[in-house]
Short mmCIF file of C-alpha atoms in Angstrom, two decimals:
data_model
loop_
_atom_site.label_atom_id
_atom_site.label_comp_id
_atom_site.label_asym_id
_atom_site.label_seq_id
_atom_site.Cartn_x
_atom_site.Cartn_y
_atom_site.Cartn_z
CA UNK A 1205 -168.93 -74.13 -45.81
CA UNK A 1206 -165.20 -74.65 -46.41
CA UNK A 1207 -164.00 -75.49 -49.89
CA UNK A 1208 -162.14 -78.77 -50.42
CA UNK A 1209 -158.85 -76.84 -50.71
CA UNK A 1210 -159.53 -75.01 -47.44
CA UNK A 1211 -160.37 -78.28 -45.72
CA UNK A 1212 -157.18 -79.91 -47.01
CA UNK A 1213 -155.14 -76.91 -45.82
CA UNK A 1214 -156.76 -77.09 -42.37
CA UNK A 1215 -156.11 -80.82 -42.09
CA UNK A 1216 -152.49 -80.30 -43.09
CA UNK A 1217 -152.13 -77.56 -40.49
CA UNK A 1218 -153.67 -79.74 -37.76
CA UNK A 1219 -151.41 -82.66 -38.73
CA UNK A 1220 -148.34 -80.52 -37.98
CA UNK A 1221 -149.72 -78.68 -34.97
CA UNK A 1222 -147.26 -78.96 -32.06
CA UNK A 1223 -148.20 -81.17 -29.15
CA UNK A 1224 -147.56 -80.31 -25.51
CA UNK A 1225 -145.62 -83.26 -24.06
CA UNK A 1226 -144.67 -83.44 -20.38
CA UNK A 1227 -141.84 -85.59 -19.05
CA UNK A 1228 -142.19 -84.62 -15.39
CA UNK A 1229 -143.72 -86.15 -12.30
CA UNK A 1230 -147.46 -86.80 -12.17
CA UNK A 1231 -148.15 -86.82 -8.43
CA UNK A 1232 -151.20 -86.90 -6.22
CA UNK A 1233 -151.51 -83.67 -4.23
CA UNK A 1234 -152.87 -84.28 -0.73
CA UNK A 1235 -154.09 -80.75 -0.04
CA UNK A 1236 -154.63 -79.82 3.62
CA UNK A 1237 -155.98 -76.39 4.57
CA UNK A 1238 -154.66 -75.15 7.92
CA UNK A 1239 -155.08 -71.99 9.98
CA UNK A 1240 -151.30 -71.78 10.36
CA UNK A 1241 -148.27 -74.05 10.11
CA UNK A 1242 -147.75 -76.04 13.32
CA UNK A 1243 -144.71 -75.43 15.47
CA UNK A 1244 -142.11 -78.19 15.34
CA UNK A 1245 -143.30 -81.22 17.30
CA UNK A 1246 -146.82 -79.83 17.75
CA UNK A 1247 -150.25 -80.92 16.51
CA UNK A 1248 -152.77 -78.94 14.47
CA UNK A 1249 -156.32 -79.67 13.33
CA UNK A 1250 -156.88 -79.24 9.60
CA UNK A 1251 -159.77 -77.24 8.18
CA UNK A 1252 -160.15 -79.52 5.14
CA UNK A 1253 -158.38 -82.24 3.17
CA UNK A 1254 -158.68 -83.32 -0.47
CA UNK A 1255 -156.79 -85.37 -3.06
CA UNK A 1256 -156.07 -84.11 -6.57
CA UNK A 1257 -153.97 -85.15 -9.53
CA UNK A 1258 -151.07 -82.68 -9.54
CA UNK A 1259 -147.54 -82.04 -10.71
CA UNK A 1260 -147.19 -82.38 -14.48
CA UNK A 1261 -150.90 -83.16 -14.72
CA UNK A 1262 -151.71 -79.54 -13.83
CA UNK A 1263 -149.69 -78.24 -16.79
CA UNK A 1264 -151.29 -80.69 -19.21
CA UNK A 1265 -154.85 -80.03 -18.02
CA UNK A 1266 -154.38 -76.28 -18.47
CA UNK A 1267 -152.96 -76.75 -21.97
CA UNK A 1268 -155.69 -79.22 -22.99
CA UNK A 1269 -158.51 -76.99 -21.74
CA UNK A 1270 -157.15 -74.18 -23.89
CA UNK A 1271 -157.16 -76.39 -26.97
CA UNK A 1272 -153.74 -78.07 -27.15
CA UNK A 1273 -153.17 -81.72 -27.97
CA UNK A 1274 -151.34 -83.09 -24.94
CA UNK A 1275 -149.38 -86.19 -23.99
CA UNK A 1276 -147.93 -87.40 -20.72
CA UNK A 1277 -144.58 -89.14 -21.25
CA UNK A 1278 -143.64 -89.67 -17.61
CA UNK A 1279 -144.21 -92.73 -15.44
CA UNK A 1280 -147.50 -93.54 -13.68
CA UNK A 1281 -147.84 -96.21 -11.02
CA UNK A 1282 -150.28 -99.01 -10.38
CA UNK A 1283 -152.62 -98.50 -7.44
CA UNK A 1284 -155.19 -95.95 -6.20
CA UNK A 1285 -152.93 -92.94 -6.78
CA UNK A 1286 -151.93 -94.06 -10.26
CA UNK A 1287 -155.60 -94.65 -11.03
CA UNK A 1288 -156.43 -91.11 -9.89
CA UNK A 1289 -153.77 -89.71 -12.23
CA UNK A 1290 -155.04 -91.72 -15.21
CA UNK A 1291 -158.65 -90.71 -14.54
CA UNK A 1292 -157.71 -87.02 -14.47
CA UNK A 1293 -155.79 -87.30 -17.74
CA UNK A 1294 -158.55 -89.34 -19.41
CA UNK A 1295 -161.23 -86.82 -18.40
CA UNK A 1296 -159.53 -84.16 -20.54
CA UNK A 1297 -158.54 -86.45 -23.39
CA UNK A 1298 -154.84 -86.63 -22.51
CA UNK A 1299 -153.01 -89.84 -23.38
CA UNK A 1300 -150.15 -91.42 -21.44
CA UNK A 1301 -147.52 -92.85 -23.78
CA UNK A 1302 -145.44 -94.97 -21.37
CA UNK A 1303 -146.69 -98.31 -20.01
CA UNK A 1304 -147.81 -98.33 -16.34
CA UNK A 1305 -145.24 -99.07 -13.65
CA UNK A 1306 -146.51 -102.32 -12.14
CA UNK A 1307 -144.14 -102.55 -9.17
CA UNK A 1308 -145.36 -99.55 -7.15
CA UNK A 1309 -147.88 -96.76 -6.93
CA UNK A 1310 -147.48 -93.07 -7.74
CA UNK A 1311 -146.11 -90.80 -5.00
CA UNK A 1312 -147.82 -88.09 -2.99
CA UNK A 1313 -147.13 -84.39 -2.44
CA UNK A 1314 -148.52 -83.12 0.87
CA UNK A 1315 -149.57 -79.49 0.38
CA UNK A 1316 -150.29 -77.34 3.45
CA UNK A 1317 -152.31 -74.23 2.49
CA UNK A 1318 -152.65 -71.28 4.86
CA UNK A 1319 -155.47 -68.68 4.77
CA UNK A 1320 -153.17 -66.32 2.84
CA UNK A 1321 -153.10 -69.02 0.08
CA UNK A 1322 -149.39 -69.58 0.76
CA UNK A 1323 -148.46 -73.26 0.47
CA UNK A 1324 -145.80 -75.57 1.88
CA UNK A 1325 -144.86 -78.90 0.29
CA UNK A 1326 -143.56 -82.30 1.39
CA UNK A 1327 -143.05 -84.71 -1.54
CA UNK A 1328 -142.58 -88.47 -1.53
CA UNK A 1329 -140.95 -90.55 -4.26
CA UNK A 1330 -142.83 -93.30 -6.07
CA UNK A 1331 -143.50 -94.78 -9.49
CA UNK A 1332 -143.25 -91.35 -11.16
CA UNK A 1333 -139.45 -91.66 -10.83
CA UNK A 1334 -139.32 -94.94 -12.78
CA UNK A 1335 -138.51 -93.46 -16.18
CA UNK A 1336 -136.10 -94.84 -18.76
CA UNK A 1337 -134.86 -93.66 -22.14
CA UNK A 1338 -137.19 -96.24 -23.69
CA UNK A 1339 -140.26 -95.14 -21.71
CA UNK A 1340 -139.68 -91.49 -22.65
CA UNK A 1341 -139.13 -92.47 -26.30
CA UNK A 1342 -142.72 -93.77 -26.35
CA UNK A 1343 -143.74 -90.12 -26.81
CA UNK A 1344 -142.31 -90.20 -30.38
CA UNK A 1345 -141.41 -86.50 -30.29
CA UNK A 1346 -141.73 -84.73 -33.65
CA UNK A 1347 -140.16 -81.45 -34.86
CA UNK A 1348 -142.06 -78.53 -33.36
CA UNK A 1349 -143.47 -80.45 -30.38
CA UNK A 1350 -143.25 -78.60 -27.06
CA UNK A 1351 -141.43 -80.89 -24.63
CA UNK A 1352 -141.74 -79.89 -20.97
CA UNK A 1353 -138.99 -80.62 -18.44
CA UNK A 1354 -139.10 -79.78 -14.75
CA UNK A 1355 -136.02 -79.01 -12.71
CA UNK A 1356 -137.22 -81.50 -10.12
CA UNK A 1357 -136.53 -84.30 -12.62
CA UNK A 1358 -132.90 -83.16 -12.64
CA UNK A 1359 -132.61 -83.08 -8.84
CA UNK A 1360 -132.70 -86.89 -8.49
CA UNK A 1361 -130.20 -89.12 -10.33
CA UNK A 1362 -132.88 -91.75 -10.96
CA UNK A 1363 -134.71 -89.37 -13.30
CA UNK A 1364 -131.87 -87.02 -14.28
CA UNK A 1365 -129.71 -89.54 -16.10
CA UNK A 1366 -132.34 -91.09 -18.40
CA UNK A 1367 -133.91 -87.69 -19.05
CA UNK A 1368 -130.66 -86.04 -20.18
CA UNK A 1369 -129.76 -89.08 -22.30
CA UNK A 1370 -133.17 -89.00 -23.97
CA UNK A 1371 -133.05 -85.24 -24.62
CA UNK A 1372 -129.93 -85.81 -26.73
CA UNK A 1373 -132.00 -88.01 -29.07
CA UNK A 1374 -134.69 -85.42 -29.82
CA UNK A 1375 -135.07 -83.77 -33.22
CA UNK A 1376 -133.21 -80.46 -33.42
CA UNK A 1377 -136.49 -78.65 -34.04
CA UNK A 1378 -138.23 -80.09 -30.98
CA UNK A 1379 -138.86 -77.22 -28.54
CA UNK A 1380 -137.61 -78.02 -25.03
CA UNK A 1381 -139.43 -76.04 -22.33
CA UNK A 1382 -137.77 -75.83 -18.90
CA UNK A 1383 -139.76 -75.07 -15.76
CA UNK A 1384 -136.77 -74.83 -13.39
CA UNK A 1385 -138.43 -75.04 -10.01
CA UNK A 1386 -136.64 -74.10 -6.81
CA UNK A 1387 -134.24 -77.02 -7.25
CA UNK A 1388 -132.58 -75.90 -10.47
CA UNK A 1389 -130.14 -73.25 -9.25
CA UNK A 1390 -128.69 -75.65 -6.66
CA UNK A 1391 -127.93 -78.42 -9.16
CA UNK A 1392 -124.29 -79.22 -10.03
CA UNK A 1393 -123.00 -76.70 -12.56
CA UNK A 1394 -122.42 -79.32 -15.25
CA UNK A 1395 -126.02 -80.56 -14.97
CA UNK A 1396 -127.38 -77.02 -15.14
CA UNK A 1397 -125.25 -76.14 -18.14
CA UNK A 1398 -126.16 -79.31 -20.01
CA UNK A 1399 -129.85 -78.62 -19.52
CA UNK A 1400 -129.61 -74.93 -20.39
CA UNK A 1401 -127.75 -75.72 -23.61
CA UNK A 1402 -130.81 -77.67 -24.83
CA UNK A 1403 -133.46 -75.32 -23.47
CA UNK A 1404 -135.50 -73.34 -25.99
CA UNK A 1405 -137.99 -71.85 -23.53
CA UNK A 1406 -137.42 -70.94 -19.86
CA UNK A 1407 -140.59 -70.32 -17.87
CA UNK A 1408 -140.21 -69.79 -14.14
CA UNK A 1409 -140.87 -67.33 -11.36
CA UNK A 1410 -138.79 -64.35 -10.30
CA UNK A 1411 -137.19 -66.15 -7.35
CA UNK A 1412 -136.00 -68.98 -9.60
CA UNK A 1413 -134.55 -66.45 -12.03
CA UNK A 1414 -132.81 -64.59 -9.20
CA UNK A 1415 -131.27 -67.80 -7.88
CA UNK A 1416 -129.88 -68.95 -11.24
CA UNK A 1417 -128.52 -65.54 -12.18
CA UNK A 1418 -126.79 -65.33 -8.79
CA UNK A 1419 -125.37 -68.84 -9.21
CA UNK A 1420 -123.98 -67.84 -12.60
CA UNK A 1421 -122.80 -64.42 -11.30
CA UNK A 1422 -124.87 -62.63 -13.92
CA UNK A 1423 -125.90 -59.05 -13.17
CA UNK A 1424 -129.31 -57.76 -14.21
CA UNK A 1425 -129.39 -54.56 -16.23
CA UNK A 1426 -132.06 -52.11 -15.14
CA UNK A 1427 -135.07 -51.97 -17.43
CA UNK A 1428 -137.23 -48.99 -18.36
CA UNK A 1429 -140.43 -51.06 -18.41
CA UNK A 1430 -143.33 -49.37 -16.70
CA UNK A 1431 -146.55 -50.62 -15.16
CA UNK A 1432 -148.36 -47.57 -13.80
CA UNK A 1433 -152.12 -47.39 -14.31
CA UNK A 1434 -154.55 -44.48 -14.29
CA UNK A 1435 -156.03 -44.09 -10.85
CA UNK A 1436 -153.41 -46.22 -9.12
CA UNK A 1437 -151.81 -44.84 -5.98
CA UNK A 1438 -148.32 -43.43 -6.36
CA UNK A 1439 -146.87 -46.06 -4.00
CA UNK A 1440 -148.76 -48.89 -5.72
CA UNK A 1441 -147.67 -47.70 -9.15
CA UNK A 1442 -144.05 -47.43 -8.03
CA UNK A 1443 -144.12 -50.97 -6.64
CA UNK A 1444 -145.64 -52.32 -9.85
CA UNK A 1445 -143.09 -50.45 -11.96
CA UNK A 1446 -140.23 -51.82 -9.86
CA UNK A 1447 -141.54 -55.37 -10.28
CA UNK A 1448 -141.91 -54.87 -14.03
CA UNK A 1449 -138.37 -53.50 -14.37
CA UNK A 1450 -136.94 -56.37 -12.35
CA UNK A 1451 -138.57 -59.26 -14.20
CA UNK A 1452 -137.98 -57.68 -17.62
CA UNK A 1453 -134.30 -57.36 -16.74
CA UNK A 1454 -134.22 -60.95 -15.52
CA UNK A 1455 -135.84 -62.29 -18.68
CA UNK A 1456 -133.26 -60.44 -20.78
CA UNK A 1457 -130.34 -61.60 -18.62
CA UNK A 1458 -131.40 -65.26 -18.74
CA UNK A 1459 -131.56 -65.46 -22.52
CA UNK A 1460 -127.80 -65.74 -23.24
CA UNK A 1461 -127.54 -68.69 -20.81
CA UNK A 1462 -129.81 -70.84 -22.97
CA UNK A 1463 -129.77 -72.30 -26.46
CA UNK A 1464 -129.38 -69.72 -29.25
CA UNK A 1465 -132.67 -67.96 -29.95
CA UNK A 1466 -134.28 -69.13 -26.70
CA UNK A 1467 -137.35 -67.43 -25.22
CA UNK A 1468 -137.47 -66.57 -21.52
CA UNK A 1469 -140.55 -65.93 -19.39
CA UNK A 1470 -140.30 -64.72 -15.80
CA UNK A 1471 -143.47 -64.69 -13.67
CA UNK A 1472 -144.16 -62.52 -10.64
CA UNK A 1473 -147.52 -63.74 -9.39
CA UNK A 1474 -150.33 -61.23 -9.64
CA UNK A 1475 -147.94 -58.65 -11.13
CA UNK A 1476 -147.85 -60.64 -14.37
CA UNK A 1477 -144.80 -61.74 -16.31
CA UNK A 1478 -142.02 -60.61 -18.63
CA UNK A 1479 -141.08 -62.29 -21.89
CA UNK A 1480 -137.88 -61.93 -23.89
CA UNK A 1481 -138.30 -63.22 -27.45
CA UNK A 1482 -136.68 -62.38 -30.78
CA UNK A 1483 -134.38 -59.87 -29.09
CA UNK A 1484 -137.21 -57.86 -27.48
CA UNK A 1485 -138.28 -57.74 -23.84
CA UNK A 1486 -141.92 -57.08 -22.95
CA UNK A 1487 -143.74 -56.70 -19.65
CA UNK A 1488 -147.20 -58.32 -19.69
CA UNK A 1489 -149.34 -57.08 -16.76
CA UNK A 1490 -151.20 -59.55 -14.60
CA UNK A 1491 -154.76 -59.57 -13.29
CA UNK A 1492 -154.65 -59.35 -9.47
CA UNK A 1493 -157.29 -61.41 -7.67
CA UNK A 1494 -158.10 -62.31 -4.08
CA UNK A 1495 -156.61 -65.82 -3.99
CA UNK A 1496 -158.02 -68.82 -2.17
CA UNK A 1497 -155.41 -71.32 -3.40
CA UNK A 1498 -152.21 -70.56 -5.30
CA UNK A 1499 -151.22 -74.23 -5.62
CA UNK A 1500 -150.86 -74.96 -9.33
CA UNK A 1501 -151.01 -71.33 -10.48
CA UNK A 1502 -147.54 -71.42 -12.04
CA UNK A 1503 -148.24 -74.76 -13.73
CA UNK A 1504 -151.54 -73.43 -15.04
CA UNK A 1505 -149.68 -70.42 -16.46
CA UNK A 1506 -147.20 -72.72 -18.21
CA UNK A 1507 -149.90 -74.93 -19.69
CA UNK A 1508 -151.95 -71.99 -20.95
CA UNK A 1509 -148.82 -70.34 -22.37
CA UNK A 1510 -147.86 -73.43 -24.37
CA UNK A 1511 -151.41 -73.93 -25.61
CA UNK A 1512 -151.25 -70.43 -27.09
CA UNK A 1513 -147.90 -71.10 -28.74
CA UNK A 1514 -149.16 -74.42 -30.14
CA UNK A 1515 -152.08 -72.48 -31.61
CA UNK A 1516 -149.79 -69.96 -33.34
CA UNK A 1517 -150.13 -67.02 -30.93
CA UNK A 1518 -147.30 -64.57 -30.40
CA UNK A 1519 -145.35 -64.92 -27.18
CA UNK A 1520 -146.83 -61.70 -25.78
CA UNK A 1521 -150.40 -62.74 -26.60
CA UNK A 1522 -149.81 -66.22 -25.17
CA UNK A 1523 -148.43 -64.66 -21.97
CA UNK A 1524 -151.51 -62.46 -21.59
CA UNK A 1525 -153.80 -65.48 -21.89
CA UNK A 1526 -151.59 -67.38 -19.46
CA UNK A 1527 -151.79 -64.51 -16.97
CA UNK A 1528 -155.58 -64.63 -17.26
CA UNK A 1529 -155.71 -68.42 -16.81
CA UNK A 1530 -153.53 -68.24 -13.69
CA UNK A 1531 -155.65 -65.38 -12.30
CA UNK A 1532 -158.79 -67.48 -12.66
CA UNK A 1533 -157.12 -70.54 -11.17
CA UNK A 1534 -156.10 -68.85 -7.88
CA UNK A 1535 -159.79 -68.14 -7.17
CA UNK A 1536 -160.49 -71.91 -7.22
CA UNK A 1537 -159.39 -74.67 -4.87
CA UNK A 1538 -157.20 -77.49 -6.14
CA UNK A 1539 -154.46 -77.74 -8.79
CA UNK A 1540 -156.79 -79.29 -11.39
CA UNK A 1541 -159.10 -76.27 -11.69
CA UNK A 1542 -157.58 -74.58 -14.73
CA UNK A 1543 -160.13 -72.65 -16.80
CA UNK A 1544 -161.37 -73.51 -20.28
CA UNK A 1545 -160.65 -71.42 -23.37
CA UNK A 1546 -164.16 -69.93 -23.20
CA UNK A 1547 -163.66 -68.91 -19.57
CA UNK A 1548 -160.36 -67.21 -20.40
CA UNK A 1549 -161.93 -65.35 -23.33
CA UNK A 1550 -164.84 -64.18 -21.17
CA UNK A 1551 -162.40 -63.04 -18.46
CA UNK A 1552 -160.33 -61.04 -20.96
CA UNK A 1553 -163.40 -59.44 -22.58
CA UNK A 1554 -164.11 -57.76 -19.26
CA UNK A 1555 -160.59 -56.25 -19.22
#
């Protein structure tokens, strides 16, 4: 049994534990499995179809299932799609701080998934774009909170302008986490630079890192990171080592573009990720699986990563748990199938 002093210390710690707050789009993913993408103007019969809460919801579900206190600060519509979003958040104890948008329903992202688990997206715009400085302020961000921003919010003026204005009001010690998405590198330079100057954590994939570094004309210094494993083929080990060197170099090259002291994470699917924190770059190997659905794997990685940081883990340890969570997720259909903390622990015990 804890002493009274220990209990008071624990309560004080919990009272200041960072929350994971997402400002991005909560969408409904209409997931359609197909044998192949149809040729332009042609028809194709789907193998299956299902609706899931997706977008920012996937990040929050992953973080909540690994123990983080989570909050959705974006806009949610009124109608069947908005109801689906709220039900998914409620099921994992995640609150929505902003009032519902009563004038329209939440939008849809059509996701075409091929047998290889590759996916193609078509996204509509709906109530999730109806944010204001006041609606975002309902999150009441505190120092230390982990505030998630997606590059897709910056791609549309309707969400970009209130988001950037609101970010300027945050406490200096609030931790802004940028998931750039494919849209970020193509944004106007002034928008990119404004966002990067307030970014404390970059977490994106290798292609997104490549695109931004090219847009900023930043060269990547070769890294000596290695990834060979006992028993691996020479060709396989060489490929893994090349991937490790590349993403470690990218993580290091991204860091000076962000706010002073920023942490950068670059993912490379099953190969794992690289993290640059406190002046050190580390390659964190992944856990290759046979995927059935990669939709939501990156968002699951982000949510699991931030749950670890909120719990006081080191960046390297949090990345390893995030790699495990994403590895489990790709073996399950749907973006809302992030594992629980117990499932991640069991997975890691076997490795």
